[in-house]
Amino acid sequence: MRTVTIACLVTTALVSGHLRPMAAENTRLRHLASVYLDDKETGLKLPEGVACGARGLLVVADTGNGRLLRFSFQDQKLSGGREVKVPQLSAPSRIHLNSKGDIYALDGKQRHIVHLGPEGEFKGLLAMGGVPPPGTVIPKSFAIDSADNVYVLDAFSARVLVVNAQASSSGRSRFRPTRDSYPS
């Protein structure tokens, strides 16, 4: 069984200013906690992704069980492990959180990115309308910047798409072409 170690909490602390970065040769990482089970003591099966957010939020992609797990890390203790399972997300592999705490998860089987609210409620699929030819998009990986723009690695067309993550009422996002969006 694989273990998901909470190393991203150090990164979160660095970003939020709780820790001061030191020279690389003086930096040491210390194990804080490991995740093996959810809150109902069901084990993880092929975990492939982890995301850390503000106020100690930790989300794990438990790919083999087709679910996400929400944990909280406070006072040097890990708690929670509440299951988030939606039918639109059968095999979560990569996950990221935006600045509002919304969860974005790449489904490795269905090849789409699912947008969930902070508590795990389904908000929609990340749609890339107006994508230049070829219109087929197969996301392999993605990242979210501080302005909540989503950068999608399109394995089909060997390109990176920049998506404006400001969702409309339908929960769909729009592709925002940039000068570098098109392959040369």
Short mmCIF file of N, CA and C in Angstrom, two decimals:
data_model
loop_
_atom_site.label_atom_id
_atom_site.label_comp_id
_atom_site.label_asym_id
_atom_site.label_seq_id
_atom_site.Cartn_x
_atom_site.Cartn_y
_atom_site.Cartn_z
N MET A 1 0.85 -1.18 0.00
CA MET A 1 0.00 0.00 0.00
C MET A 1 0.89 1.24 0.00
N ARG A 2 0.56 2.22 -0.81
CA ARG A 2 1.31 3.46 -0.85
C ARG A 2 0.92 4.36 0.30
N THR A 3 1.84 5.23 0.68
CA THR A 3 1.60 6.20 1.74
C THR A 3 1.71 7.60 1.17
N VAL A 4 0.84 8.50 1.58
CA VAL A 4 0.93 9.89 1.19
C VAL A 4 1.49 10.64 2.38
N THR A 5 2.68 11.19 2.24
CA THR A 5 3.32 11.91 3.35
C THR A 5 3.03 13.39 3.20
N ILE A 6 2.84 14.05 4.30
CA ILE A 6 2.42 15.44 4.33
C ILE A 6 3.63 16.36 4.17
N ALA A 7 4.26 16.36 3.03
CA ALA A 7 5.40 17.23 2.78
C ALA A 7 4.95 18.58 2.26
N CYS A 8 3.75 18.64 1.67
CA CYS A 8 3.29 19.90 1.10
C CYS A 8 2.97 20.92 2.18
N LEU A 9 2.82 20.51 3.42
CA LEU A 9 2.55 21.46 4.49
C LEU A 9 3.73 22.38 4.71
N VAL A 10 4.93 21.89 4.50
CA VAL A 10 6.12 22.73 4.60
C VAL A 10 6.07 23.81 3.52
N THR A 11 5.69 23.42 2.31
CA THR A 11 5.57 24.37 1.21
C THR A 11 4.49 25.40 1.51
N THR A 12 3.36 24.96 2.03
CA THR A 12 2.28 25.88 2.37
C THR A 12 2.74 26.88 3.42
N ALA A 13 3.46 26.41 4.40
CA ALA A 13 3.97 27.29 5.45
C ALA A 13 4.97 28.30 4.87
N LEU A 14 5.81 27.86 3.95
CA LEU A 14 6.75 28.78 3.31
C LEU A 14 6.03 29.86 2.52
N VAL A 15 5.02 29.45 1.75
CA VAL A 15 4.29 30.39 0.93
C VAL A 15 3.51 31.39 1.78
N SER A 16 2.90 30.92 2.84
CA SER A 16 2.09 31.81 3.67
C SER A 16 2.92 32.65 4.63
N GLY A 17 4.23 32.42 4.67
CA GLY A 17 5.10 33.24 5.49
C GLY A 17 5.32 32.75 6.91
N HIS A 18 4.85 31.54 7.22
CA HIS A 18 5.03 31.02 8.57
C HIS A 18 6.44 30.51 8.81
N LEU A 19 7.14 30.15 7.76
CA LEU A 19 8.53 29.71 7.87
C LEU A 19 9.38 30.60 7.00
N ARG A 20 10.59 30.83 7.41
CA ARG A 20 11.52 31.59 6.60
C ARG A 20 12.43 30.63 5.86
N PRO A 21 12.53 30.74 4.53
CA PRO A 21 13.41 29.84 3.79
C PRO A 21 14.87 30.09 4.15
N MET A 22 15.62 29.02 4.24
CA MET A 22 17.04 29.11 4.53
C MET A 22 17.81 28.59 3.33
N ALA A 23 19.10 28.71 3.39
CA ALA A 23 19.93 28.17 2.31
C ALA A 23 19.66 26.68 2.18
N ALA A 24 19.74 26.17 0.98
CA ALA A 24 19.40 24.77 0.71
C ALA A 24 20.21 23.80 1.55
N GLU A 25 21.47 24.10 1.81
CA GLU A 25 22.28 23.18 2.58
C GLU A 25 21.90 23.15 4.06
N ASN A 26 21.15 24.14 4.54
CA ASN A 26 20.75 24.18 5.94
C ASN A 26 19.31 23.74 6.17
N THR A 27 18.57 23.48 5.11
CA THR A 27 17.16 23.13 5.23
C THR A 27 17.02 21.63 5.48
N ARG A 28 16.22 21.30 6.47
CA ARG A 28 15.92 19.90 6.76
C ARG A 28 14.41 19.73 6.85
N LEU A 29 13.94 18.67 6.28
CA LEU A 29 12.52 18.37 6.35
C LEU A 29 12.29 17.35 7.45
N ARG A 30 11.19 17.50 8.12
CA ARG A 30 10.85 16.60 9.21
C ARG A 30 9.48 15.99 8.93
N HIS A 31 9.39 14.68 9.08
CA HIS A 31 8.12 13.97 8.87
C HIS A 31 7.13 14.42 9.94
N LEU A 32 5.93 14.79 9.51
CA LEU A 32 4.90 15.22 10.45
C LEU A 32 3.80 14.18 10.61
N ALA A 33 3.35 13.62 9.50
CA ALA A 33 2.25 12.65 9.57
C ALA A 33 2.18 11.88 8.26
N SER A 34 1.53 10.75 8.29
CA SER A 34 1.27 9.96 7.09
C SER A 34 -0.22 9.64 7.04
N VAL A 35 -0.72 9.45 5.83
CA VAL A 35 -2.13 9.13 5.63
C VAL A 35 -2.22 7.70 5.12
N TYR A 36 -2.96 6.88 5.84
CA TYR A 36 -3.19 5.49 5.44
C TYR A 36 -4.68 5.18 5.27
N LEU A 37 -5.54 5.88 6.04
CA LEU A 37 -6.96 5.55 6.13
C LEU A 37 -7.82 6.80 6.05
N ASP A 38 -9.09 6.61 5.69
CA ASP A 38 -10.05 7.71 5.77
C ASP A 38 -10.69 7.72 7.15
N ASP A 39 -11.71 8.55 7.36
CA ASP A 39 -12.35 8.65 8.67
C ASP A 39 -13.16 7.41 9.05
N LYS A 40 -13.43 6.52 8.08
CA LYS A 40 -14.15 5.27 8.37
C LYS A 40 -13.20 4.08 8.39
N GLU A 41 -11.90 4.38 8.41
CA GLU A 41 -10.83 3.39 8.47
C GLU A 41 -10.74 2.50 7.23
N THR A 42 -11.15 3.05 6.09
CA THR A 42 -10.95 2.37 4.81
C THR A 42 -9.58 2.78 4.27
N GLY A 43 -8.80 1.83 3.83
CA GLY A 43 -7.45 2.11 3.37
C GLY A 43 -7.41 2.78 2.01
N LEU A 44 -6.30 3.46 1.75
CA LEU A 44 -6.06 4.07 0.45
C LEU A 44 -5.67 2.99 -0.55
N LYS A 45 -6.04 3.22 -1.80
CA LYS A 45 -5.69 2.29 -2.86
C LYS A 45 -5.18 3.11 -4.05
N LEU A 46 -3.91 3.05 -4.31
CA LEU A 46 -3.25 3.76 -5.39
C LEU A 46 -3.47 5.28 -5.33
N PRO A 47 -3.07 5.94 -4.23
CA PRO A 47 -3.18 7.40 -4.18
C PRO A 47 -2.19 8.02 -5.16
N GLU A 48 -2.67 8.97 -5.99
CA GLU A 48 -1.81 9.55 -7.02
C GLU A 48 -1.66 11.06 -6.93
N GLY A 49 -2.41 11.73 -6.09
CA GLY A 49 -2.32 13.18 -6.03
C GLY A 49 -2.58 13.71 -4.65
N VAL A 50 -1.99 14.87 -4.37
CA VAL A 50 -2.21 15.54 -3.09
C VAL A 50 -2.17 17.04 -3.33
N ALA A 51 -3.04 17.77 -2.63
CA ALA A 51 -3.08 19.23 -2.74
C ALA A 51 -3.23 19.82 -1.35
N CYS A 52 -2.55 20.92 -1.11
CA CYS A 52 -2.62 21.61 0.17
C CYS A 52 -3.20 22.99 -0.04
N GLY A 53 -4.00 23.42 0.90
CA GLY A 53 -4.61 24.74 0.80
C GLY A 53 -4.46 25.53 2.07
N ALA A 54 -5.10 26.66 2.08
CA ALA A 54 -5.06 27.56 3.23
C ALA A 54 -5.71 26.91 4.45
N ARG A 55 -5.32 27.34 5.59
CA ARG A 55 -5.87 26.89 6.87
C ARG A 55 -5.75 25.38 7.07
N GLY A 56 -4.70 24.78 6.52
CA GLY A 56 -4.42 23.38 6.78
C GLY A 56 -5.23 22.37 6.02
N LEU A 57 -5.92 22.78 4.97
CA LEU A 57 -6.69 21.83 4.16
C LEU A 57 -5.75 20.94 3.37
N LEU A 58 -6.01 19.64 3.39
CA LEU A 58 -5.24 18.66 2.64
C LEU A 58 -6.23 17.76 1.90
N VAL A 59 -6.05 17.62 0.59
CA VAL A 59 -6.93 16.77 -0.22
C VAL A 59 -6.06 15.72 -0.90
N VAL A 60 -6.46 14.46 -0.79
CA VAL A 60 -5.73 13.35 -1.37
C VAL A 60 -6.59 12.69 -2.44
N ALA A 61 -5.99 12.42 -3.61
CA ALA A 61 -6.67 11.70 -4.68
C ALA A 61 -6.42 10.21 -4.47
N ASP A 62 -7.43 9.51 -4.01
CA ASP A 62 -7.37 8.06 -3.79
C ASP A 62 -7.88 7.39 -5.06
N THR A 63 -7.01 7.29 -6.05
CA THR A 63 -7.37 6.87 -7.40
C THR A 63 -8.02 5.50 -7.45
N GLY A 64 -7.43 4.52 -6.77
CA GLY A 64 -7.94 3.16 -6.81
C GLY A 64 -9.34 3.01 -6.24
N ASN A 65 -9.71 3.88 -5.31
CA ASN A 65 -11.06 3.86 -4.74
C ASN A 65 -11.99 4.87 -5.41
N GLY A 66 -11.50 5.62 -6.41
CA GLY A 66 -12.34 6.56 -7.16
C GLY A 66 -12.90 7.68 -6.31
N ARG A 67 -12.06 8.26 -5.45
CA ARG A 67 -12.57 9.29 -4.54
C ARG A 67 -11.47 10.25 -4.14
N LEU A 68 -11.89 11.34 -3.52
CA LEU A 68 -10.98 12.28 -2.89
C LEU A 68 -11.20 12.18 -1.38
N LEU A 69 -10.17 12.50 -0.61
CA LEU A 69 -10.28 12.54 0.84
C LEU A 69 -9.86 13.91 1.33
N ARG A 70 -10.70 14.53 2.19
CA ARG A 70 -10.42 15.85 2.77
C ARG A 70 -9.94 15.69 4.21
N PHE A 71 -8.74 16.21 4.46
CA PHE A 71 -8.17 16.19 5.80
C PHE A 71 -7.92 17.62 6.25
N SER A 72 -7.72 17.77 7.55
CA SER A 72 -7.36 19.05 8.13
C SER A 72 -6.09 18.85 8.96
N PHE A 73 -5.14 19.76 8.81
CA PHE A 73 -3.91 19.69 9.59
C PHE A 73 -3.82 20.94 10.44
N GLN A 74 -4.02 20.77 11.76
CA GLN A 74 -3.96 21.89 12.70
C GLN A 74 -3.31 21.42 13.98
N ASP A 75 -2.54 22.30 14.59
CA ASP A 75 -1.85 22.01 15.85
C ASP A 75 -1.02 20.74 15.76
N GLN A 76 -0.32 20.59 14.64
CA GLN A 76 0.55 19.44 14.39
C GLN A 76 -0.19 18.11 14.37
N LYS A 77 -1.52 18.14 14.15
CA LYS A 77 -2.32 16.92 14.10
C LYS A 77 -3.13 16.87 12.81
N LEU A 78 -3.23 15.68 12.27
CA LEU A 78 -4.02 15.43 11.08
C LEU A 78 -5.36 14.85 11.50
N SER A 79 -6.45 15.41 10.99
CA SER A 79 -7.78 14.91 11.35
C SER A 79 -8.66 14.89 10.11
N GLY A 80 -9.77 14.24 10.22
CA GLY A 80 -10.73 14.17 9.12
C GLY A 80 -10.54 12.93 8.29
N GLY A 81 -10.51 13.13 7.00
CA GLY A 81 -10.44 12.01 6.07
C GLY A 81 -11.79 11.74 5.46
N ARG A 82 -12.63 12.81 5.40
CA ARG A 82 -13.97 12.68 4.84
C ARG A 82 -13.90 12.40 3.35
N GLU A 83 -14.66 11.42 2.91
CA GLU A 83 -14.71 11.02 1.51
C GLU A 83 -15.51 12.01 0.69
N VAL A 84 -14.97 12.36 -0.47
CA VAL A 84 -15.67 13.16 -1.47
C VAL A 84 -15.74 12.30 -2.72
N LYS A 85 -16.95 11.93 -3.09
CA LYS A 85 -17.13 11.05 -4.24
C LYS A 85 -18.28 11.59 -5.09
N VAL A 86 -17.98 11.88 -6.36
CA VAL A 86 -19.00 12.35 -7.30
C VAL A 86 -18.92 11.46 -8.54
N PRO A 87 -20.06 11.20 -9.21
CA PRO A 87 -20.06 10.31 -10.37
C PRO A 87 -19.21 10.81 -11.54
N GLN A 88 -18.98 12.11 -11.63
CA GLN A 88 -18.21 12.68 -12.73
C GLN A 88 -16.70 12.48 -12.56
N LEU A 89 -16.29 11.91 -11.42
CA LEU A 89 -14.87 11.74 -11.11
C LEU A 89 -14.62 10.29 -10.72
N SER A 90 -14.28 9.45 -11.71
CA SER A 90 -14.13 8.02 -11.45
C SER A 90 -12.72 7.61 -11.07
N ALA A 91 -11.71 8.37 -11.51
CA ALA A 91 -10.31 8.00 -11.24
C ALA A 91 -9.47 9.26 -11.07
N PRO A 92 -9.61 9.96 -9.93
CA PRO A 92 -8.83 11.20 -9.75
C PRO A 92 -7.34 10.90 -9.68
N SER A 93 -6.56 11.66 -10.46
CA SER A 93 -5.12 11.42 -10.46
C SER A 93 -4.33 12.66 -10.07
N ARG A 94 -4.69 13.82 -10.55
CA ARG A 94 -4.02 15.06 -10.20
C ARG A 94 -5.06 16.00 -9.60
N ILE A 95 -4.67 16.71 -8.55
CA ILE A 95 -5.59 17.66 -7.93
C ILE A 95 -4.86 18.94 -7.56
N HIS A 96 -5.60 20.04 -7.62
CA HIS A 96 -5.10 21.35 -7.22
C HIS A 96 -6.24 22.11 -6.57
N LEU A 97 -5.88 23.07 -5.74
CA LEU A 97 -6.85 23.95 -5.10
C LEU A 97 -6.61 25.36 -5.62
N ASN A 98 -7.69 26.11 -5.85
CA ASN A 98 -7.50 27.49 -6.26
C ASN A 98 -7.50 28.39 -5.02
N SER A 99 -7.44 29.69 -5.22
CA SER A 99 -7.33 30.63 -4.10
C SER A 99 -8.58 30.66 -3.22
N LYS A 100 -9.71 30.20 -3.73
CA LYS A 100 -10.96 30.17 -2.96
C LYS A 100 -11.17 28.84 -2.24
N GLY A 101 -10.25 27.91 -2.44
CA GLY A 101 -10.39 26.59 -1.83
C GLY A 101 -11.15 25.59 -2.68
N ASP A 102 -11.57 26.00 -3.89
CA ASP A 102 -12.23 25.07 -4.81
C ASP A 102 -11.23 23.99 -5.22
N ILE A 103 -11.75 22.79 -5.44
CA ILE A 103 -10.93 21.64 -5.79
C ILE A 103 -11.08 21.37 -7.28
N TYR A 104 -9.96 21.21 -7.97
CA TYR A 104 -9.94 20.81 -9.37
C TYR A 104 -9.24 19.47 -9.43
N ALA A 105 -9.87 18.48 -10.07
CA ALA A 105 -9.30 17.14 -10.13
C ALA A 105 -9.34 16.62 -11.56
N LEU A 106 -8.21 16.06 -11.99
CA LEU A 106 -8.12 15.44 -13.31
C LEU A 106 -8.54 13.99 -13.18
N ASP A 107 -9.52 13.60 -13.99
CA ASP A 107 -9.95 12.21 -14.02
C ASP A 107 -9.11 11.49 -15.06
N GLY A 108 -8.30 10.54 -14.63
CA GLY A 108 -7.39 9.83 -15.51
C GLY A 108 -8.07 8.91 -16.50
N LYS A 109 -9.27 8.45 -16.22
CA LYS A 109 -10.00 7.57 -17.15
C LYS A 109 -10.84 8.36 -18.13
N GLN A 110 -11.63 9.29 -17.61
CA GLN A 110 -12.54 10.03 -18.48
C GLN A 110 -11.87 11.22 -19.17
N ARG A 111 -10.66 11.55 -18.78
CA ARG A 111 -9.85 12.60 -19.40
C ARG A 111 -10.55 13.96 -19.41
N HIS A 112 -11.03 14.36 -18.23
CA HIS A 112 -11.55 15.72 -18.08
C HIS A 112 -11.19 16.22 -16.69
N ILE A 113 -11.34 17.53 -16.50
CA ILE A 113 -11.03 18.15 -15.21
C ILE A 113 -12.34 18.54 -14.56
N VAL A 114 -12.55 18.04 -13.34
CA VAL A 114 -13.78 18.27 -12.59
C VAL A 114 -13.55 19.42 -11.62
N HIS A 115 -14.52 20.32 -11.53
CA HIS A 115 -14.47 21.46 -10.62
C HIS A 115 -15.44 21.19 -9.46
N LEU A 116 -14.90 21.16 -8.24
CA LEU A 116 -15.70 20.94 -7.04
C LEU A 116 -15.56 22.14 -6.12
N GLY A 117 -16.57 22.36 -5.31
CA GLY A 117 -16.50 23.41 -4.30
C GLY A 117 -15.59 22.98 -3.15
N PRO A 118 -15.33 23.87 -2.21
CA PRO A 118 -14.44 23.56 -1.09
C PRO A 118 -14.89 22.36 -0.25
N GLU A 119 -16.18 22.11 -0.18
CA GLU A 119 -16.68 20.97 0.60
C GLU A 119 -16.88 19.72 -0.25
N GLY A 120 -16.60 19.83 -1.56
CA GLY A 120 -16.69 18.67 -2.43
C GLY A 120 -17.94 18.63 -3.30
N GLU A 121 -18.75 19.68 -3.30
CA GLU A 121 -19.95 19.69 -4.13
C GLU A 121 -19.56 19.94 -5.59
N PHE A 122 -20.20 19.21 -6.49
CA PHE A 122 -19.90 19.29 -7.92
C PHE A 122 -20.33 20.64 -8.47
N LYS A 123 -19.40 21.32 -9.17
CA LYS A 123 -19.69 22.62 -9.77
C LYS A 123 -19.68 22.58 -11.30
N GLY A 124 -19.06 21.57 -11.88
CA GLY A 124 -19.04 21.45 -13.34
C GLY A 124 -17.72 20.87 -13.83
N LEU A 125 -17.65 20.75 -15.15
CA LEU A 125 -16.42 20.29 -15.80
C LEU A 125 -15.71 21.51 -16.36
N LEU A 126 -14.41 21.49 -16.33
CA LEU A 126 -13.64 22.57 -16.93
C LEU A 126 -13.74 22.41 -18.44
N ALA A 127 -14.47 23.31 -19.08
CA ALA A 127 -14.69 23.23 -20.53
C ALA A 127 -13.78 24.23 -21.22
N MET A 128 -13.25 23.83 -22.33
CA MET A 128 -12.35 24.70 -23.07
C MET A 128 -12.98 25.10 -24.38
N GLY A 129 -13.96 26.02 -24.31
CA GLY A 129 -14.63 26.50 -25.50
C GLY A 129 -13.71 27.43 -26.29
N GLY A 130 -13.82 27.40 -27.59
CA GLY A 130 -13.02 28.28 -28.44
C GLY A 130 -11.58 27.82 -28.60
N VAL A 131 -11.31 26.57 -28.35
CA VAL A 131 -9.94 26.04 -28.48
C VAL A 131 -9.58 26.00 -29.96
N PRO A 132 -8.35 26.46 -30.29
CA PRO A 132 -7.94 26.40 -31.70
C PRO A 132 -7.79 24.96 -32.17
N PRO A 133 -7.86 24.72 -33.49
CA PRO A 133 -7.74 23.36 -34.02
C PRO A 133 -6.41 22.74 -33.64
N PRO A 134 -6.34 21.45 -33.46
CA PRO A 134 -7.48 20.54 -33.40
C PRO A 134 -8.26 20.75 -32.11
N GLY A 135 -9.56 20.61 -32.20
CA GLY A 135 -10.43 20.87 -31.07
C GLY A 135 -10.42 19.80 -30.01
N THR A 136 -9.82 18.66 -30.28
CA THR A 136 -9.75 17.58 -29.30
C THR A 136 -8.71 17.94 -28.24
N VAL A 137 -9.12 17.87 -26.99
CA VAL A 137 -8.21 18.15 -25.87
C VAL A 137 -8.19 16.93 -24.96
N ILE A 138 -7.00 16.42 -24.71
CA ILE A 138 -6.82 15.32 -23.77
C ILE A 138 -5.88 15.81 -22.68
N PRO A 139 -6.44 16.24 -21.53
CA PRO A 139 -5.57 16.76 -20.47
C PRO A 139 -4.74 15.65 -19.83
N LYS A 140 -3.45 15.92 -19.69
CA LYS A 140 -2.53 14.98 -19.05
C LYS A 140 -2.15 15.47 -17.65
N SER A 141 -2.07 16.79 -17.50
CA SER A 141 -1.72 17.41 -16.24
C SER A 141 -2.23 18.85 -16.28
N PHE A 142 -2.20 19.53 -15.14
CA PHE A 142 -2.63 20.92 -15.11
C PHE A 142 -2.08 21.60 -13.86
N ALA A 143 -2.11 22.92 -13.88
CA ALA A 143 -1.67 23.72 -12.74
C ALA A 143 -2.59 24.93 -12.64
N ILE A 144 -2.65 25.53 -11.45
CA ILE A 144 -3.46 26.72 -11.22
C ILE A 144 -2.56 27.80 -10.65
N ASP A 145 -2.62 29.03 -11.22
CA ASP A 145 -1.80 30.12 -10.70
C ASP A 145 -2.56 30.91 -9.63
N SER A 146 -1.91 31.93 -9.08
CA SER A 146 -2.50 32.71 -7.99
C SER A 146 -3.72 33.51 -8.43
N ALA A 147 -3.88 33.75 -9.73
CA ALA A 147 -5.06 34.45 -10.25
C ALA A 147 -6.15 33.46 -10.67
N ASP A 148 -5.98 32.20 -10.32
CA ASP A 148 -6.94 31.12 -10.60
C ASP A 148 -7.06 30.77 -12.08
N ASN A 149 -6.08 31.15 -12.90
CA ASN A 149 -6.04 30.67 -14.27
C ASN A 149 -5.55 29.23 -14.25
N VAL A 150 -6.09 28.41 -15.13
CA VAL A 150 -5.74 27.00 -15.18
C VAL A 150 -4.91 26.76 -16.44
N TYR A 151 -3.76 26.09 -16.25
CA TYR A 151 -2.87 25.76 -17.36
C TYR A 151 -2.99 24.26 -17.58
N VAL A 152 -3.49 23.87 -18.75
CA VAL A 152 -3.78 22.48 -19.05
C VAL A 152 -2.77 21.96 -20.07
N LEU A 153 -2.09 20.87 -19.70
CA LEU A 153 -1.18 20.21 -20.63
C LEU A 153 -2.02 19.28 -21.49
N ASP A 154 -2.14 19.62 -22.79
CA ASP A 154 -2.94 18.86 -23.73
C ASP A 154 -2.04 17.83 -24.42
N ALA A 155 -2.16 16.57 -24.04
CA ALA A 155 -1.31 15.51 -24.57
C ALA A 155 -1.62 15.23 -26.04
N PHE A 156 -2.85 15.45 -26.49
CA PHE A 156 -3.23 15.16 -27.87
C PHE A 156 -2.54 16.09 -28.85
N SER A 157 -2.50 17.39 -28.53
CA SER A 157 -1.96 18.38 -29.47
C SER A 157 -0.60 18.92 -29.07
N ALA A 158 0.01 18.38 -28.02
CA ALA A 158 1.35 18.81 -27.57
C ALA A 158 1.39 20.32 -27.35
N ARG A 159 0.48 20.82 -26.49
CA ARG A 159 0.41 22.25 -26.21
C ARG A 159 -0.07 22.47 -24.78
N VAL A 160 0.06 23.68 -24.33
CA VAL A 160 -0.48 24.08 -23.03
C VAL A 160 -1.57 25.10 -23.30
N LEU A 161 -2.75 24.86 -22.74
CA LEU A 161 -3.87 25.77 -22.89
C LEU A 161 -4.02 26.57 -21.60
N VAL A 162 -4.28 27.86 -21.75
CA VAL A 162 -4.52 28.73 -20.60
C VAL A 162 -6.02 28.96 -20.53
N VAL A 163 -6.62 28.57 -19.41
CA VAL A 163 -8.07 28.66 -19.26
C VAL A 163 -8.40 29.66 -18.16
N ASN A 164 -9.27 30.61 -18.47
CA ASN A 164 -9.75 31.56 -17.48
C ASN A 164 -10.74 30.82 -16.61
N ALA A 165 -10.45 30.68 -15.34
CA ALA A 165 -11.26 29.85 -14.45
C ALA A 165 -12.47 30.57 -13.88
N GLN A 166 -12.80 31.74 -14.35
CA GLN A 166 -14.00 32.43 -13.87
C GLN A 166 -15.21 31.76 -14.49
N ALA A 167 -15.85 30.88 -13.71
CA ALA A 167 -16.95 30.06 -14.24
C ALA A 167 -18.20 30.89 -14.46
N SER A 168 -18.92 30.55 -15.49
CA SER A 168 -20.22 31.18 -15.74
C SER A 168 -21.27 30.42 -14.94
N SER A 169 -22.52 30.81 -15.09
CA SER A 169 -23.59 30.16 -14.33
C SER A 169 -23.73 28.68 -14.67
N SER A 170 -23.26 28.28 -15.85
CA SER A 170 -23.36 26.87 -16.23
C SER A 170 -22.22 26.04 -15.65
N GLY A 171 -21.27 26.70 -14.99
CA GLY A 171 -20.13 25.98 -14.44
C GLY A 171 -19.06 25.70 -15.47
N ARG A 172 -19.16 26.31 -16.63
CA ARG A 172 -18.18 26.08 -17.69
C ARG A 172 -17.19 27.23 -17.73
N SER A 173 -15.96 26.91 -17.97
CA SER A 173 -14.92 27.92 -18.09
C SER A 173 -14.61 28.13 -19.57
N ARG A 174 -13.94 29.21 -19.87
CA ARG A 174 -13.62 29.54 -21.26
C ARG A 174 -12.12 29.52 -21.47
N PHE A 175 -11.72 29.03 -22.62
CA PHE A 175 -10.33 29.08 -23.04
C PHE A 175 -9.99 30.52 -23.36
N ARG A 176 -8.88 31.00 -22.85
CA ARG A 176 -8.44 32.35 -23.14
C ARG A 176 -7.14 32.26 -23.94
N PRO A 177 -7.19 32.46 -25.25
CA PRO A 177 -5.97 32.32 -26.04
C PRO A 177 -4.96 33.41 -25.70
N THR A 178 -3.71 33.01 -25.67
CA THR A 178 -2.62 33.96 -25.49
C THR A 178 -1.72 33.84 -26.71
N ARG A 179 -0.80 34.74 -26.84
CA ARG A 179 0.09 34.74 -28.00
C ARG A 179 0.85 33.43 -28.13
N ASP A 180 1.17 32.82 -27.00
CA ASP A 180 1.97 31.59 -27.01
C ASP A 180 1.11 30.33 -27.00
N SER A 181 -0.21 30.44 -27.17
CA SER A 181 -1.10 29.28 -27.09
C SER A 181 -1.01 28.36 -28.29
N TYR A 182 -0.60 28.90 -29.41
CA TYR A 182 -0.61 28.12 -30.64
C TYR A 182 0.77 27.56 -30.93
N PRO A 183 0.85 26.29 -31.34
CA PRO A 183 2.15 25.73 -31.67
C PRO A 183 2.74 26.41 -32.91
N SER A 184 4.04 26.54 -32.93
CA SER A 184 4.68 27.20 -34.08
C SER A 184 5.05 26.22 -35.15
#
